[in-house]
PDB file of C-alpha atoms in Angstrom:
ATOM      1  CA  MET A  17     156.496  73.431 134.874  1.00  0.00           C
ATOM      2  CA  ASN A  18     158.301  74.365 131.552  1.00  0.00           C
ATOM      3  CA  ARG A  19     157.570  77.969 131.975  1.00  0.00           C
ATOM      4  CA  PRO A  20     160.867  79.810 131.358  1.00  0.00           C
ATOM      5  CA  ALA A  21     162.185  82.190 133.965  1.00  0.00           C
ATOM      6  CA  ILE A  22     163.016  84.946 131.562  1.00  0.00           C
ATOM      7  CA  SER A  23     161.360  86.133 128.283  1.00  0.00           C
ATOM      8  CA  TYR A  24     163.674  88.466 126.337  1.00  0.00           C
ATOM      9  CA  ILE A  25     161.868  90.873 123.983  1.00  0.00           C
ATOM     10  CA  VAL A  26     163.771  92.366 121.166  1.00  0.00           C
ATOM     11  CA  PRO A  27     162.065  94.698 118.683  1.00  0.00           C
ATOM     12  CA  ALA A  28     163.941  94.902 115.429  1.00  0.00           C
ATOM     13  CA  TYR A  29     163.969  96.558 111.987  1.00  0.00           C
ATOM     14  CA  ASN A  30     166.649  95.721 109.423  1.00  0.00           C
ATOM     15  CA  GLU A  31     169.025  94.747 112.297  1.00  0.00           C
ATOM     16  CA  GLU A  32     170.885  91.813 110.654  1.00  0.00           C
ATOM     17  CA  LEU A  33     174.224  93.255 111.594  1.00  0.00           C
ATOM     18  CA  SER A  34     173.491  94.040 115.184  1.00  0.00           C
ATOM     19  CA  LEU A  35     170.983  91.218 116.095  1.00  0.00           C
ATOM     20  CA  PRO A  36     173.555  88.355 116.208  1.00  0.00           C
ATOM     21  CA  HIS A  37     175.572  90.239 118.991  1.00  0.00           C
ATOM     22  CA  VAL A  38     172.658  90.884 121.252  1.00  0.00           C
ATOM     23  CA  LEU A  39     171.367  87.205 120.845  1.00  0.00           C
ATOM     24  CA  CYS A  40     174.838  85.890 121.484  1.00  0.00           C
ATOM     25  CA  SER A  41     175.249  88.057 124.598  1.00  0.00           C
ATOM     26  CA  ILE A  42     171.927  86.730 125.803  1.00  0.00           C
ATOM     27  CA  GLY A  43     173.094  83.203 125.381  1.00  0.00           C
ATOM     28  CA  LYS A  44     176.527  83.901 126.956  1.00  0.00           C
ATOM     29  CA  TYR A  45     175.555  85.822 130.002  1.00  0.00           C
ATOM     30  CA  THR A  46     172.085  84.282 131.094  1.00  0.00           C
ATOM     31  CA  PRO A  47     172.797  82.200 133.966  1.00  0.00           C
ATOM     32  CA  THR A  48     172.197  78.484 133.522  1.00  0.00           C
ATOM     33  CA  MET A  49     169.776  78.235 136.452  1.00  0.00           C
ATOM     34  CA  LEU A  50     167.533  80.860 134.617  1.00  0.00           C
ATOM     35  CA  SER A  51     165.822  79.204 131.686  1.00  0.00           C
ATOM     36  CA  HIS A  52     164.794  81.698 128.960  1.00  0.00           C
ATOM     37  CA  GLU A  53     163.174  82.360 125.675  1.00  0.00           C
ATOM     38  CA  VAL A  54     163.850  85.147 123.124  1.00  0.00           C
ATOM     39  CA  ILE A  55     161.085  86.804 121.176  1.00  0.00           C
ATOM     40  CA  VAL A  56     162.125  89.015 118.110  1.00  0.00           C
ATOM     41  CA  ALA A  57     159.409  91.458 117.351  1.00  0.00           C
ATOM     42  CA  ASP A  58     159.981  92.413 113.624  1.00  0.00           C
ATOM     43  CA  ASN A  59     158.788  95.713 112.154  1.00  0.00           C
ATOM     44  CA  GLY A  60     158.883  94.449 108.468  1.00  0.00           C
ATOM     45  CA  SER A  61     162.624  94.098 107.943  1.00  0.00           C
ATOM     46  CA  GLN A  62     163.835  93.880 104.358  1.00  0.00           C
ATOM     47  CA  ASP A  63     167.235  92.334 105.273  1.00  0.00           C
ATOM     48  CA  LYS A  64     168.069  89.102 106.936  1.00  0.00           C
ATOM     49  CA  THR A  65     166.837  89.899 110.393  1.00  0.00           C
ATOM     50  CA  ILE A  66     164.188  87.137 110.690  1.00  0.00           C
ATOM     51  CA  LYS A  67     166.707  84.504 109.261  1.00  0.00           C
ATOM     52  CA  VAL A  68     169.257  85.658 111.916  1.00  0.00           C
ATOM     53  CA  ALA A  69     166.647  85.426 114.727  1.00  0.00           C
ATOM     54  CA  LEU A  70     165.447  81.991 113.595  1.00  0.00           C
ATOM     55  CA  GLU A  71     169.218  80.827 113.328  1.00  0.00           C
ATOM     56  CA  HIS A  72     169.567  81.693 117.071  1.00  0.00           C
ATOM     57  CA  ASP A  73     166.272  79.806 118.069  1.00  0.00           C
ATOM     58  CA  ALA A  74     164.385  83.005 118.681  1.00  0.00           C
ATOM     59  CA  LYS A  75     160.606  83.154 118.315  1.00  0.00           C
ATOM     60  CA  VAL A  76     159.630  85.664 115.684  1.00  0.00           C
ATOM     61  CA  ILE A  77     156.619  87.782 115.261  1.00  0.00           C
ATOM     62  CA  VAL A  78     156.103  90.273 112.497  1.00  0.00           C
ATOM     63  CA  ASP A  79     154.036  93.484 112.218  1.00  0.00           C
ATOM     64  CA  GLY A  80     155.323  95.975 109.552  1.00  0.00           C
ATOM     65  CA  ALA A  81     152.881  98.546 110.613  1.00  0.00           C
ATOM     66  CA  ALA A  82     153.172  98.562 114.367  1.00  0.00           C
ATOM     67  CA  THR A  83     154.707 101.244 116.563  1.00  0.00           C
ATOM     68  CA  VAL A  84     157.646 100.092 118.780  1.00  0.00           C
ATOM     69  CA  GLY A  85     155.224  99.841 121.664  1.00  0.00           C
ATOM     70  CA  ARG A  86     152.798  97.810 119.878  1.00  0.00           C
ATOM     71  CA  LEU A  87     155.648  95.432 118.798  1.00  0.00           C
ATOM     72  CA  ARG A  88     156.707  94.886 122.510  1.00  0.00           C
ATOM     73  CA  ASN A  89     152.975  94.515 123.430  1.00  0.00           C
ATOM     74  CA  LEU A  90     152.570  91.754 120.758  1.00  0.00           C
ATOM     75  CA  ALA A  91     155.705  89.991 121.977  1.00  0.00           C
ATOM     76  CA  VAL A  92     154.480  90.049 125.687  1.00  0.00           C
ATOM     77  CA  GLU A  93     151.319  88.351 124.457  1.00  0.00           C
ATOM     78  CA  GLU A  94     153.593  85.494 123.225  1.00  0.00           C
ATOM     79  CA  ALA A  95     155.837  85.565 126.103  1.00  0.00           C
ATOM     80  CA  SER A  96     155.591  82.822 128.879  1.00  0.00           C
ATOM     81  CA  GLY A  97     158.562  83.906 131.174  1.00  0.00           C
ATOM     82  CA  ARG A  98     158.227  84.873 134.807  1.00  0.00           C
ATOM     83  CA  VAL A  99     160.236  87.982 134.149  1.00  0.00           C
ATOM     84  CA  LEU A 100     160.232  90.266 130.927  1.00  0.00           C
ATOM     85  CA  VAL A 101     163.542  91.716 129.726  1.00  0.00           C
ATOM     86  CA  PHE A 102     163.140  94.206 126.930  1.00  0.00           C
ATOM     87  CA  LEU A 103     166.405  94.836 124.997  1.00  0.00           C
ATOM     88  CA  ASP A 104     166.946  96.819 121.905  1.00  0.00           C
ATOM     89  CA  ALA A 105     168.765  95.168 119.047  1.00  0.00           C
ATOM     90  CA  ASP A 106     172.028  97.235 119.680  1.00  0.00           C
ATOM     91  CA  ILE A 107     172.201  96.568 123.433  1.00  0.00           C
ATOM     92  CA  LEU A 108     174.636  93.906 124.763  1.00  0.00           C
ATOM     93  CA  LEU A 109     174.483  92.170 128.076  1.00  0.00           C
ATOM     94  CA  THR A 110     177.806  91.989 130.105  1.00  0.00           C
ATOM     95  CA  GLU A 111     179.501  89.570 132.561  1.00  0.00           C
ATOM     96  CA  ALA A 112     178.191  91.943 135.287  1.00  0.00           C
ATOM     97  CA  TRP A 113     174.680  91.649 134.220  1.00  0.00           C
ATOM     98  CA  GLY A 114     174.817  87.916 134.278  1.00  0.00           C
ATOM     99  CA  GLU A 115     176.319  87.957 137.901  1.00  0.00           C
ATOM    100  CA  ASN A 116     173.627  90.157 139.184  1.00  0.00           C
ATOM    101  CA  ILE A 117     170.418  89.080 137.311  1.00  0.00           C
ATOM    102  CA  ASN A 118     169.621  86.099 139.480  1.00  0.00           C
ATOM    103  CA  THR A 119     169.449  88.418 142.645  1.00  0.00           C
ATOM    104  CA  VAL A 120     167.058  90.803 140.600  1.00  0.00           C
ATOM    105  CA  PHE A 121     164.968  87.924 139.326  1.00  0.00           C
ATOM    106  CA  GLN A 122     164.441  86.654 142.939  1.00  0.00           C
ATOM    107  CA  SER A 123     163.508  90.165 144.001  1.00  0.00           C
ATOM    108  CA  LEU A 124     160.970  90.586 141.135  1.00  0.00           C
ATOM    109  CA  ILE A 125     159.457  87.165 142.032  1.00  0.00           C
ATOM    110  CA  GLU A 126     159.070  88.217 145.707  1.00  0.00           C
ATOM    111  CA  ASN A 127     157.688  91.567 144.680  1.00  0.00           C
ATOM    112  CA  PRO A 128     156.346  91.830 141.147  1.00  0.00           C
ATOM    113  CA  TRP A 129     155.471  95.451 141.475  1.00  0.00           C
ATOM    114  CA  GLN A 130     158.838  96.816 140.255  1.00  0.00           C
ATOM    115  CA  ILE A 131     160.435  98.109 136.995  1.00  0.00           C
ATOM    116  CA  THR A 132     164.297  97.914 136.869  1.00  0.00           C
ATOM    117  CA  GLY A 133     167.052  97.743 134.393  1.00  0.00           C
ATOM    118  CA  SER A 134     169.884 100.360 133.880  1.00  0.00           C
ATOM    119  CA  SER A 135     170.934 103.224 131.926  1.00  0.00           C
ATOM    120  CA  CYS A 136     172.893 101.882 128.952  1.00  0.00           C
ATOM    121  CA  GLY A 137     176.703 102.079 129.070  1.00  0.00           C
ATOM    122  CA  ILE A 138     178.932 103.254 126.159  1.00  0.00           C
ATOM    123  CA  SER A 139     180.135 100.932 123.560  1.00  0.00           C
ATOM    124  CA  THR A 140     183.357  98.734 124.052  1.00  0.00           C
ATOM    125  CA  GLN A 141     185.239 101.277 121.653  1.00  0.00           C
ATOM    126  CA  PRO A 142     183.803 104.611 122.477  1.00  0.00           C
ATOM    127  CA  SER A 143     184.202 107.752 120.859  1.00  0.00           C
ATOM    128  CA  TRP A 144     184.806 111.070 122.741  1.00  0.00           C
ATOM    129  CA  VAL A 145     181.064 111.901 122.396  1.00  0.00           C
ATOM    130  CA  GLU A 146     180.091 108.641 124.156  1.00  0.00           C
ATOM    131  CA  LYS A 147     182.779 109.189 126.954  1.00  0.00           C
ATOM    132  CA  TYR A 148     182.039 112.701 127.784  1.00  0.00           C
ATOM    133  CA  TRP A 149     178.188 112.999 127.086  1.00  0.00           C
ATOM    134  CA  PHE A 150     176.681 109.498 127.540  1.00  0.00           C
ATOM    135  CA  SER A 151     178.961 107.827 130.029  1.00  0.00           C
ATOM    136  CA  PRO A 152     178.016 110.352 132.875  1.00  0.00           C
ATOM    137  CA  LEU A 153     174.344 109.343 132.485  1.00  0.00           C
ATOM    138  CA  THR A 154     174.836 105.663 133.526  1.00  0.00           C
ATOM    139  CA  ASN A 155     174.502 106.314 137.339  1.00  0.00           C
ATOM    140  CA  LYS A 156     171.868 109.088 137.059  1.00  0.00           C
ATOM    141  CA  LYS A 157     168.805 108.848 139.155  1.00  0.00           C
ATOM    142  CA  VAL A 158     165.720 108.195 136.793  1.00  0.00           C
ATOM    143  CA  LYS A 159     161.880 108.467 137.140  1.00  0.00           C
ATOM    144  CA  TYR A 160     161.657 105.893 134.402  1.00  0.00           C
ATOM    145  CA  ILE A 161     163.538 103.114 132.682  1.00  0.00           C
ATOM    146  CA  ASN A 162     164.375 103.337 129.069  1.00  0.00           C
ATOM    147  CA  SER A 163     162.832 100.568 127.141  1.00  0.00           C
ATOM    148  CA  GLY A 164     166.236  99.695 125.469  1.00  0.00           C
ATOM    149  CA  HIS A 165     166.937  97.808 128.765  1.00  0.00           C
ATOM    150  CA  LEU A 166     163.917  97.468 130.946  1.00  0.00           C
ATOM    151  CA  ILE A 167     162.982  94.592 133.297  1.00  0.00           C
ATOM    152  CA  THR A 168     159.731  93.997 134.861  1.00  0.00           C
ATOM    153  CA  THR A 169     157.084  91.216 135.512  1.00  0.00           C
ATOM    154  CA  PRO A 170     154.012  90.147 133.369  1.00  0.00           C
ATOM    155  CA  ASP A 171     151.782  91.131 136.406  1.00  0.00           C
ATOM    156  CA  LEU A 172     152.954  94.603 136.418  1.00  0.00           C
ATOM    157  CA  PHE A 173     152.950  94.959 132.742  1.00  0.00           C
ATOM    158  CA  ARG A 174     149.335  93.713 132.303  1.00  0.00           C
ATOM    159  CA  LYS A 175     148.331  95.870 135.468  1.00  0.00           C
ATOM    160  CA  VAL A 176     149.745  99.018 133.662  1.00  0.00           C
ATOM    161  CA  GLY A 177     148.317  98.146 130.174  1.00  0.00           C
ATOM    162  CA  GLY A 178     151.636  97.699 128.433  1.00  0.00           C
ATOM    163  CA  PHE A 179     153.189 100.349 126.284  1.00  0.00           C
ATOM    164  CA  ASP A 180     150.853 102.991 124.802  1.00  0.00           C
ATOM    165  CA  GLU A 181     150.621 101.801 121.049  1.00  0.00           C
ATOM    166  CA  ARG A 182     149.604 105.275 119.866  1.00  0.00           C
ATOM    167  CA  LEU A 183     153.059 106.910 120.555  1.00  0.00           C
ATOM    168  CA  GLU A 184     155.684 106.988 117.972  1.00  0.00           C
ATOM    169  CA  SER A 185     158.253 107.564 120.853  1.00  0.00           C
ATOM    170  CA  GLY A 186     158.205 108.091 124.600  1.00  0.00           C
ATOM    171  CA  GLU A 187     156.326 105.018 125.236  1.00  0.00           C
ATOM    172  CA  ASP A 188     158.788 103.973 127.965  1.00  0.00           C
ATOM    173  CA  TYR A 189     158.420 107.272 129.751  1.00  0.00           C
ATOM    174  CA  ALA A 190     154.579 106.916 129.648  1.00  0.00           C
ATOM    175  CA  PHE A 191     154.876 103.190 130.945  1.00  0.00           C
ATOM    176  CA  GLY A 192     157.018 104.455 133.814  1.00  0.00           C
ATOM    177  CA  VAL A 193     154.589 107.224 134.703  1.00  0.00           C
ATOM    178  CA  SER A 194     151.725 104.723 134.632  1.00  0.00           C
ATOM    179  CA  ALA A 195     153.517 102.151 136.875  1.00  0.00           C
ATOM    180  CA  CYS A 196     154.279 104.940 139.302  1.00  0.00           C
ATOM    181  CA  HIS A 197     150.665 105.725 139.462  1.00  0.00           C
ATOM    182  CA  ALA A 198     150.070 102.027 140.202  1.00  0.00           C
ATOM    183  CA  ASN A 199     152.408 102.253 143.144  1.00  0.00           C
ATOM    184  CA  ALA A 200     155.229 100.450 141.449  1.00  0.00           C
ATOM    185  CA  THR A 201     158.906 101.201 142.257  1.00  0.00           C
ATOM    186  CA  VAL A 202     161.298 102.224 139.485  1.00  0.00           C
ATOM    187  CA  THR A 203     164.967 101.560 140.096  1.00  0.00           C
ATOM    188  CA  ASN A 204     168.043 102.215 137.825  1.00  0.00           C
ATOM    189  CA  ASN A 205     170.355  99.459 138.787  1.00  0.00           C
ATOM    190  CA  PRO A 206     173.877  99.995 137.668  1.00  0.00           C
ATOM    191  CA  LEU A 207     174.945  96.546 138.582  1.00  0.00           C
ATOM    192  CA  LEU A 208     172.926  95.266 135.629  1.00  0.00           C
ATOM    193  CA  ALA A 209     175.504  96.732 133.181  1.00  0.00           C
ATOM    194  CA  VAL A 210     174.707  96.781 129.517  1.00  0.00           C
ATOM    195  CA  VAL A 211     176.504  98.161 126.589  1.00  0.00           C
ATOM    196  CA  HIS A 212     174.720 100.424 123.936  1.00  0.00           C
ATOM    197  CA  GLU A 213     176.487 100.065 120.560  1.00  0.00           C
ATOM    198  CA  GLY A 214     174.024 102.609 119.055  1.00  0.00           C
ATOM    199  CA  TYR A 215     175.151 105.716 120.579  1.00  0.00           C
ATOM    200  CA  PRO A 216     176.234 108.630 118.219  1.00  0.00           C
ATOM    201  CA  LYS A 217     179.963 108.265 117.435  1.00  0.00           C
ATOM    202  CA  THR A 218     180.423 111.751 115.911  1.00  0.00           C
ATOM    203  CA  LEU A 219     179.266 115.301 116.709  1.00  0.00           C
ATOM    204  CA  LEU A 220     177.280 115.302 113.533  1.00  0.00           C
ATOM    205  CA  GLN A 221     175.505 112.033 114.409  1.00  0.00           C
ATOM    206  CA  PHE A 222     174.898 113.507 117.920  1.00  0.00           C
ATOM    207  CA  ILE A 223     173.269 116.697 116.506  1.00  0.00           C
ATOM    208  CA  ASN A 224     171.172 114.749 114.036  1.00  0.00           C
TER     209      ASN A 224
END
């Protein structure tokens, strides 16, 4: 009966500056009718990431040798929510997200064989690189959801086998492919607007 509605899973490595913002956005924009927990999966941070997470009442697991896929898998093992929301440490929820998540939550409870989320919007103070390159991607049709903002159910997650822990990157694409093979639907929902504060700000950063 005390099972939370949502488990937020946030992988992090040396994110003491970014992490407070995502955790505050979770607290601000999660509707009060949806109870939640936050699990920060730390990759061996050398800064105050863990301290920040604990100060915001998040659960913390640590594995300094894990791939990001394994970090997320470890967090799911600790999660008890009816819906899983994966967020990167530089992703911020928005008011629009909070207004629409309850409908999405109910849909996932009725049909757990879904992956949703959204392509991440540009920062609140965007550079021209963000405006003209990343912003048009927000409404693009996709075959998978980026794990920086991915929402699904524990049932589907376990059926698919979680993220491939062998991959250094692209684990979200592999997860989406496996989910489609399991007859799950993958939907980019722009109503679930989030902000990515980690997009490149300059041309040099973009090239790198």
